Amino acid sequence: MFVLASGTVEEYRAEPGPVDAVLPLEPGAEPGGLLAEASRRIRVLASLPARHDRDRIVAVPEAARPDVRLGDGQDEILALADGRRTPRDLAFALGRGVYATMLQLARMHQAGLLATVSPRTVPEQAGREPGTGSEQVAASGLPRRQQGLPAPPRRPHVPGRAPELRTPPGLLRPRPARGTGPGEAP
Amino acid sequence: MAEDKLLTEMQALRERITGITGTAVASRDGLIIAEDTGGVNPDNLAALTSAALSLAQRLASEARQGTLREAITRSSGGYVAIYAVGAAAVLVLLGDEGLDITRLHRESRAAVDLIEALLT
């Protein structure tokens, strides 16, 4: 209810009759009580100096952090705050509720442990219209192993590295014609 | 550049669909083309995805259920959704337990078409 109330409902569909609940609540909760609790939570969050609904959260580098003792699962949050996750994503990654996570994030932000990545603006239908984008792209081949040759060596993976594009050989180069490649088997 | 546009589209997909934690595009023979996986080993992902897609397509064909739309693996911690991008590439989406499946179904077809246009 809190997550529904704090976000935007884009569409909904009424399901007549009983609904199969994965985790049924026994006894059930009254809508009035749920709404009151959701309102209270939204009020609490609104009163906080730092509130981040959709921002992506990043840990302040260790050298720039204030010298505070970490506790209460804060180190776990710092490890997960990689600039890719929103408070909602962090809550799922931690296996905790969104509200409790948002409260803790706000406290940690205030303590100088966390910062936000400025949100990217992504147009809903960027490049989707036919006639834009695809024509300007030069013909390119996918990286392929050549017949008779072993697979190209796989790169070692460095865990925790910042996401970046690795340019695979051949993505933007046309594939060499058959029989002209330097390593082609005779 | 095609690769920039590819990565931009992959990141845009993560922005648009709540619950997506990572994306990757690989060739059908299991080599990574572009990745934004957020820590998951992209090379292993590409290799496994290629095999899983072939198997799922064979399964759909054996069951006489037409063209494969997606192959989804649902686990205790989330989802892996695999899409064929034309005949030469694969799109992999990683999602957490709260992945917005409805939105995924609505957005995935257009995303696959766009990625295919960027690759060819």
Short mmCIF file of C-alpha atoms in Angstrom, two decimals:
data_model
loop_
_atom_site.label_atom_id
_atom_site.label_comp_id
_atom_site.label_asym_id
_atom_site.label_seq_id
_atom_site.Cartn_x
_atom_site.Cartn_y
_atom_site.Cartn_z
CA MET A 1 0.00 0.00 0.00
CA PHE A 2 2.83 2.39 0.90
CA VAL A 3 4.69 1.66 -2.35
CA LEU A 4 1.49 2.02 -4.36
CA ALA A 5 0.64 5.30 -2.66
CA SER A 6 4.09 6.81 -3.06
CA GLY A 7 4.39 5.94 -6.74
CA THR A 8 2.21 6.50 -9.76
CA VAL A 9 -0.33 3.92 -10.85
CA GLU A 10 -0.20 3.92 -14.65
CA GLU A 11 -2.92 1.40 -15.25
CA TYR A 12 -5.02 -1.07 -13.34
CA ARG A 13 -7.43 -3.88 -14.04
CA ALA A 14 -10.27 -5.07 -11.85
CA GLU A 15 -10.30 -8.81 -11.17
CA PRO A 16 -13.82 -9.93 -10.29
CA GLY A 17 -14.17 -12.68 -7.74
CA PRO A 18 -11.62 -14.04 -5.27
CA VAL A 19 -7.93 -13.48 -6.01
CA ASP A 20 -5.20 -16.02 -5.33
CA ALA A 21 -2.76 -14.40 -2.95
CA VAL A 22 0.77 -15.77 -2.73
CA LEU A 23 1.03 -14.70 0.90
CA PRO A 24 -2.52 -14.27 2.27
CA LEU A 25 -2.87 -12.00 5.30
CA GLU A 26 -4.86 -13.63 8.08
CA PRO A 27 -6.84 -11.86 9.42
CA GLY A 28 -7.11 -9.31 6.64
CA ALA A 29 -6.35 -5.60 7.06
CA GLU A 30 -8.93 -2.84 6.67
CA PRO A 31 -8.33 -0.37 3.81
CA GLY A 32 -8.76 2.58 6.20
CA GLY A 33 -5.96 1.37 8.46
CA LEU A 34 -3.69 0.65 5.52
CA LEU A 35 -4.28 4.10 4.05
CA ALA A 36 -3.64 5.77 7.40
CA GLU A 37 -0.35 3.88 7.80
CA ALA A 38 0.70 4.63 4.21
CA SER A 39 -0.08 8.33 4.78
CA ARG A 40 1.93 8.32 8.00
CA ARG A 41 4.93 6.79 6.25
CA ILE A 42 4.74 9.28 3.39
CA ARG A 43 4.53 12.12 5.94
CA VAL A 44 7.59 10.82 7.78
CA LEU A 45 9.58 10.59 4.56
CA ALA A 46 8.41 14.03 3.44
CA SER A 47 9.71 15.50 6.68
CA LEU A 48 13.22 14.16 6.11
CA PRO A 49 15.85 16.57 4.76
CA ALA A 50 17.08 14.05 2.18
CA ARG A 51 14.49 11.98 0.40
CA HIS A 52 15.23 9.94 -2.68
CA ASP A 53 12.51 8.04 -4.41
CA ARG A 54 13.94 7.31 -7.81
CA ASP A 55 17.50 8.55 -7.56
CA ARG A 56 20.25 6.04 -7.91
CA ILE A 57 22.29 5.81 -4.74
CA VAL A 58 26.06 5.59 -4.59
CA ALA A 59 28.37 5.09 -1.63
CA VAL A 60 30.70 7.96 -0.81
CA PRO A 61 34.28 6.72 -1.39
CA GLU A 62 35.88 5.45 1.80
CA ALA A 63 38.52 8.22 1.87
CA ALA A 64 35.85 10.93 1.71
CA ARG A 65 33.58 9.36 4.31
CA PRO A 66 33.24 10.81 7.80
CA ASP A 67 34.92 8.71 10.43
CA VAL A 68 31.88 6.95 11.85
CA ARG A 69 31.50 3.42 13.08
CA LEU A 70 29.30 1.45 10.69
CA GLY A 71 26.55 -0.63 12.17
CA ASP A 72 23.01 -1.80 11.60
CA GLY A 73 23.79 -3.32 8.22
CA GLN A 74 25.26 -0.08 6.91
CA ASP A 75 28.28 -1.82 5.43
CA GLU A 76 25.94 -4.04 3.43
CA ILE A 77 24.15 -0.99 2.06
CA LEU A 78 27.46 0.69 1.19
CA ALA A 79 28.52 -2.44 -0.68
CA LEU A 80 25.28 -2.51 -2.67
CA ALA A 81 25.08 1.24 -3.36
CA ASP A 82 26.91 1.13 -6.67
CA GLY A 83 25.12 3.99 -8.41
CA ARG A 84 22.85 1.59 -10.31
CA ARG A 85 20.28 0.93 -7.62
CA THR A 86 17.35 3.07 -6.54
CA PRO A 87 16.06 2.81 -2.94
CA ARG A 88 13.51 0.29 -4.22
CA ASP A 89 16.26 -1.78 -5.89
CA LEU A 90 18.34 -1.66 -2.69
CA ALA A 91 15.36 -2.84 -0.64
CA PHE A 92 14.93 -5.84 -2.93
CA ALA A 93 18.65 -6.59 -2.93
CA LEU A 94 18.66 -6.44 0.90
CA GLY A 95 15.44 -8.42 1.22
CA ARG A 96 13.92 -5.65 3.33
CA GLY A 97 10.92 -3.38 3.12
CA VAL A 98 11.09 -0.30 0.91
CA TYR A 99 9.99 2.09 3.68
CA ALA A 100 12.52 0.91 6.26
CA THR A 101 15.24 1.00 3.62
CA MET A 102 14.33 4.54 2.58
CA LEU A 103 14.51 5.69 6.20
CA GLN A 104 17.92 4.17 6.66
CA LEU A 105 19.16 5.58 3.34
CA ALA A 106 18.03 9.05 4.38
CA ARG A 107 19.91 8.71 7.69
CA MET A 108 23.05 7.48 5.94
CA HIS A 109 22.81 10.26 3.37
CA GLN A 110 22.59 12.79 6.17
CA ALA A 111 25.61 11.21 7.82
CA GLY A 112 27.63 11.74 4.63
CA LEU A 113 27.90 8.05 3.77
CA LEU A 114 25.78 8.09 0.62
CA ALA A 115 25.27 10.36 -2.37
CA THR A 116 22.96 10.28 -5.35
CA VAL A 117 23.67 9.91 -9.02
CA SER A 118 21.80 12.53 -10.99
CA PRO A 119 18.92 10.82 -12.74
CA ARG A 120 19.32 10.16 -16.43
CA THR A 121 16.56 11.52 -18.60
CA VAL A 122 15.50 8.82 -20.97
CA PRO A 123 12.89 9.71 -23.55
CA GLU A 124 10.18 7.09 -23.53
CA GLN A 125 10.40 6.33 -27.22
CA ALA A 126 13.97 7.36 -28.01
CA GLY A 127 14.93 6.32 -31.51
CA ARG A 128 11.85 4.21 -31.88
CA GLU A 129 10.33 5.96 -34.87
CA PRO A 130 10.98 4.14 -38.08
CA GLY A 131 13.37 6.05 -40.27
CA THR A 132 15.59 7.34 -37.44
CA GLY A 133 18.67 5.81 -36.03
CA SER A 134 19.04 2.56 -37.83
CA GLU A 135 19.96 4.01 -41.21
CA GLN A 136 22.95 5.93 -39.90
CA VAL A 137 24.45 2.82 -38.41
CA ALA A 138 27.13 1.40 -40.61
CA ALA A 139 26.86 -2.24 -41.55
CA SER A 140 28.56 -4.22 -38.86
CA GLY A 141 29.24 -7.83 -38.14
CA LEU A 142 28.97 -9.62 -34.85
CA PRO A 143 32.11 -10.98 -33.28
CA ARG A 144 32.43 -14.49 -34.57
CA ARG A 145 34.90 -17.22 -34.30
CA GLN A 146 36.26 -18.17 -37.67
CA GLN A 147 35.81 -21.64 -38.93
CA GLY A 148 38.65 -23.93 -37.97
CA LEU A 149 40.00 -21.56 -35.34
CA PRO A 150 39.53 -21.77 -31.58
CA ALA A 151 37.25 -19.30 -29.87
CA PRO A 152 38.80 -15.91 -29.09
CA PRO A 153 40.16 -15.82 -25.54
CA ARG A 154 37.66 -14.75 -22.93
CA ARG A 155 38.61 -11.70 -20.94
CA PRO A 156 39.03 -12.11 -17.21
CA HIS A 157 36.16 -10.59 -15.31
CA VAL A 158 36.89 -8.06 -12.60
CA PRO A 159 34.06 -8.12 -10.06
CA GLY A 160 32.75 -4.81 -8.90
CA ARG A 161 34.18 -2.88 -11.80
CA ALA A 162 32.17 0.12 -12.94
CA PRO A 163 29.87 -0.81 -15.80
CA GLU A 164 31.38 0.15 -19.11
CA LEU A 165 31.13 -0.90 -22.66
CA ARG A 166 33.78 -3.23 -23.84
CA THR A 167 34.30 -2.91 -27.52
CA PRO A 168 34.33 -6.39 -28.88
CA PRO A 169 36.53 -6.94 -31.89
CA GLY A 170 34.50 -6.69 -35.03
CA LEU A 171 31.34 -5.02 -33.76
CA LEU A 172 31.85 -2.01 -35.95
CA ARG A 173 34.00 -3.61 -38.59
CA PRO A 174 32.52 -5.53 -41.48
CA ARG A 175 33.40 -9.17 -41.19
CA PRO A 176 36.32 -10.09 -43.48
CA ALA A 177 35.25 -12.00 -46.54
CA ARG A 178 35.69 -15.72 -46.39
CA GLY A 179 39.12 -16.93 -47.40
CA THR A 180 40.85 -13.57 -46.98
CA GLY A 181 41.28 -13.57 -43.22
CA PRO A 182 44.90 -13.75 -42.11
CA GLY A 183 44.30 -16.73 -39.89
CA GLU A 184 42.03 -18.59 -42.26
CA ALA A 185 42.75 -22.28 -42.49
CA PRO A 186 43.93 -23.26 -45.92
CA MET B 1 28.26 4.89 -33.03
CA ALA B 2 26.29 1.70 -33.01
CA GLU B 3 27.85 0.42 -29.79
CA ASP B 4 27.04 3.64 -27.92
CA LYS B 5 23.46 3.49 -29.11
CA LEU B 6 23.30 -0.16 -28.14
CA LEU B 7 24.48 0.51 -24.59
CA THR B 8 22.22 3.55 -24.33
CA GLU B 9 19.23 1.46 -25.31
CA MET B 10 20.20 -1.25 -22.83
CA GLN B 11 20.49 1.30 -20.04
CA ALA B 12 17.22 2.92 -21.08
CA LEU B 13 15.55 -0.46 -20.77
CA ARG B 14 16.83 -0.71 -17.20
CA GLU B 15 15.40 2.75 -16.50
CA ARG B 16 12.03 1.98 -18.03
CA ILE B 17 11.27 -1.40 -16.52
CA THR B 18 11.17 -1.50 -12.73
CA GLY B 19 13.19 -4.38 -11.34
CA ILE B 20 15.71 -4.85 -14.15
CA THR B 21 19.12 -5.13 -12.54
CA GLY B 22 21.26 -5.77 -15.61
CA THR B 23 21.29 -6.31 -19.35
CA ALA B 24 23.60 -7.91 -21.90
CA VAL B 25 23.67 -8.50 -25.65
CA ALA B 26 25.62 -11.49 -26.90
CA SER B 27 26.17 -13.23 -30.19
CA ARG B 28 24.43 -16.53 -30.83
CA ASP B 29 27.70 -18.37 -30.45
CA GLY B 30 28.07 -17.05 -26.91
CA LEU B 31 30.38 -14.04 -27.14
CA ILE B 32 29.52 -10.82 -25.34
CA ILE B 33 28.80 -7.80 -27.56
CA ALA B 34 27.74 -5.24 -24.94
CA GLU B 35 27.04 -5.57 -21.24
CA ASP B 36 25.57 -3.61 -18.37
CA THR B 37 25.20 -6.52 -16.00
CA GLY B 38 26.06 -4.81 -12.73
CA GLY B 39 28.53 -7.38 -11.45
CA VAL B 40 27.27 -10.61 -13.00
CA ASN B 41 30.05 -12.18 -15.09
CA PRO B 42 29.09 -11.18 -18.65
CA ASP B 43 31.18 -13.81 -20.44
CA ASN B 44 29.65 -16.68 -18.52
CA LEU B 45 26.22 -15.14 -18.96
CA ALA B 46 26.72 -14.88 -22.74
CA ALA B 47 27.86 -18.47 -23.07
CA LEU B 48 25.02 -19.90 -20.97
CA THR B 49 22.42 -17.69 -22.62
CA SER B 50 23.34 -18.86 -26.08
CA ALA B 51 22.91 -22.48 -25.05
CA ALA B 52 19.68 -21.81 -23.13
CA LEU B 53 18.11 -19.97 -26.06
CA SER B 54 18.88 -22.77 -28.49
CA LEU B 55 17.39 -25.28 -26.08
CA ALA B 56 14.25 -23.18 -25.50
CA GLN B 57 13.72 -22.69 -29.23
CA ARG B 58 14.09 -26.41 -29.83
CA LEU B 59 11.63 -27.07 -27.01
CA ALA B 60 9.06 -24.64 -28.42
CA SER B 61 9.41 -26.26 -31.80
CA GLU B 62 9.14 -29.79 -30.40
CA ALA B 63 5.98 -28.79 -28.52
CA ARG B 64 4.65 -27.27 -31.76
CA GLN B 65 3.99 -23.95 -30.12
CA GLY B 66 5.35 -21.64 -32.80
CA THR B 67 8.07 -19.04 -32.50
CA LEU B 68 9.79 -18.65 -29.14
CA ARG B 69 8.97 -15.26 -27.62
CA GLU B 70 11.17 -15.42 -24.56
CA ALA B 71 12.85 -17.91 -22.28
CA ILE B 72 12.44 -17.01 -18.62
CA THR B 73 14.24 -18.55 -15.67
CA ARG B 74 12.62 -17.66 -12.38
CA SER B 75 14.61 -18.23 -9.22
CA SER B 76 14.26 -17.40 -5.53
CA GLY B 77 16.16 -14.16 -6.09
CA GLY B 78 14.82 -12.99 -9.43
CA TYR B 79 14.54 -13.56 -13.15
CA VAL B 80 16.66 -14.11 -16.21
CA ALA B 81 14.78 -13.37 -19.44
CA ILE B 82 16.31 -14.29 -22.79
CA TYR B 83 15.22 -13.02 -26.22
CA ALA B 84 16.44 -13.89 -29.68
CA VAL B 85 17.60 -10.78 -31.53
CA GLY B 86 17.28 -11.79 -35.15
CA ALA B 87 19.20 -14.91 -36.02
CA ALA B 88 22.60 -13.73 -34.85
CA ALA B 89 22.27 -12.29 -31.36
CA VAL B 90 20.66 -12.66 -27.94
CA LEU B 91 19.34 -10.13 -25.42
CA VAL B 92 19.54 -11.07 -21.74
CA LEU B 93 17.68 -9.19 -19.04
CA LEU B 94 18.35 -9.78 -15.34
CA GLY B 95 15.65 -8.80 -12.88
CA ASP B 96 15.02 -8.93 -9.15
CA GLU B 97 12.01 -10.54 -7.48
CA GLY B 98 9.93 -7.42 -7.99
CA LEU B 99 10.46 -7.31 -11.76
CA ASP B 100 7.50 -5.67 -13.51
CA ILE B 101 6.61 -8.60 -15.78
CA THR B 102 3.66 -6.82 -17.41
CA ARG B 103 5.87 -3.97 -18.44
CA LEU B 104 8.57 -6.38 -19.53
CA HIS B 105 6.16 -8.08 -21.91
CA ARG B 106 4.96 -4.74 -23.24
CA GLU B 107 8.41 -3.23 -23.79
CA SER B 108 10.54 -6.21 -24.76
CA ARG B 109 9.39 -6.64 -28.37
CA ALA B 110 10.18 -3.02 -29.30
CA ALA B 111 13.52 -3.21 -27.49
CA VAL B 112 14.49 -6.38 -29.35
CA ASP B 113 13.55 -4.78 -32.69
CA LEU B 114 15.59 -1.68 -31.91
CA ILE B 115 18.62 -3.69 -30.81
CA GLU B 116 18.36 -5.80 -33.94
CA ALA B 117 18.36 -2.62 -36.07
CA LEU B 118 21.48 -1.41 -34.22
CA LEU B 119 23.32 -4.67 -34.82
CA THR B 120 22.66 -5.11 -38.51
#
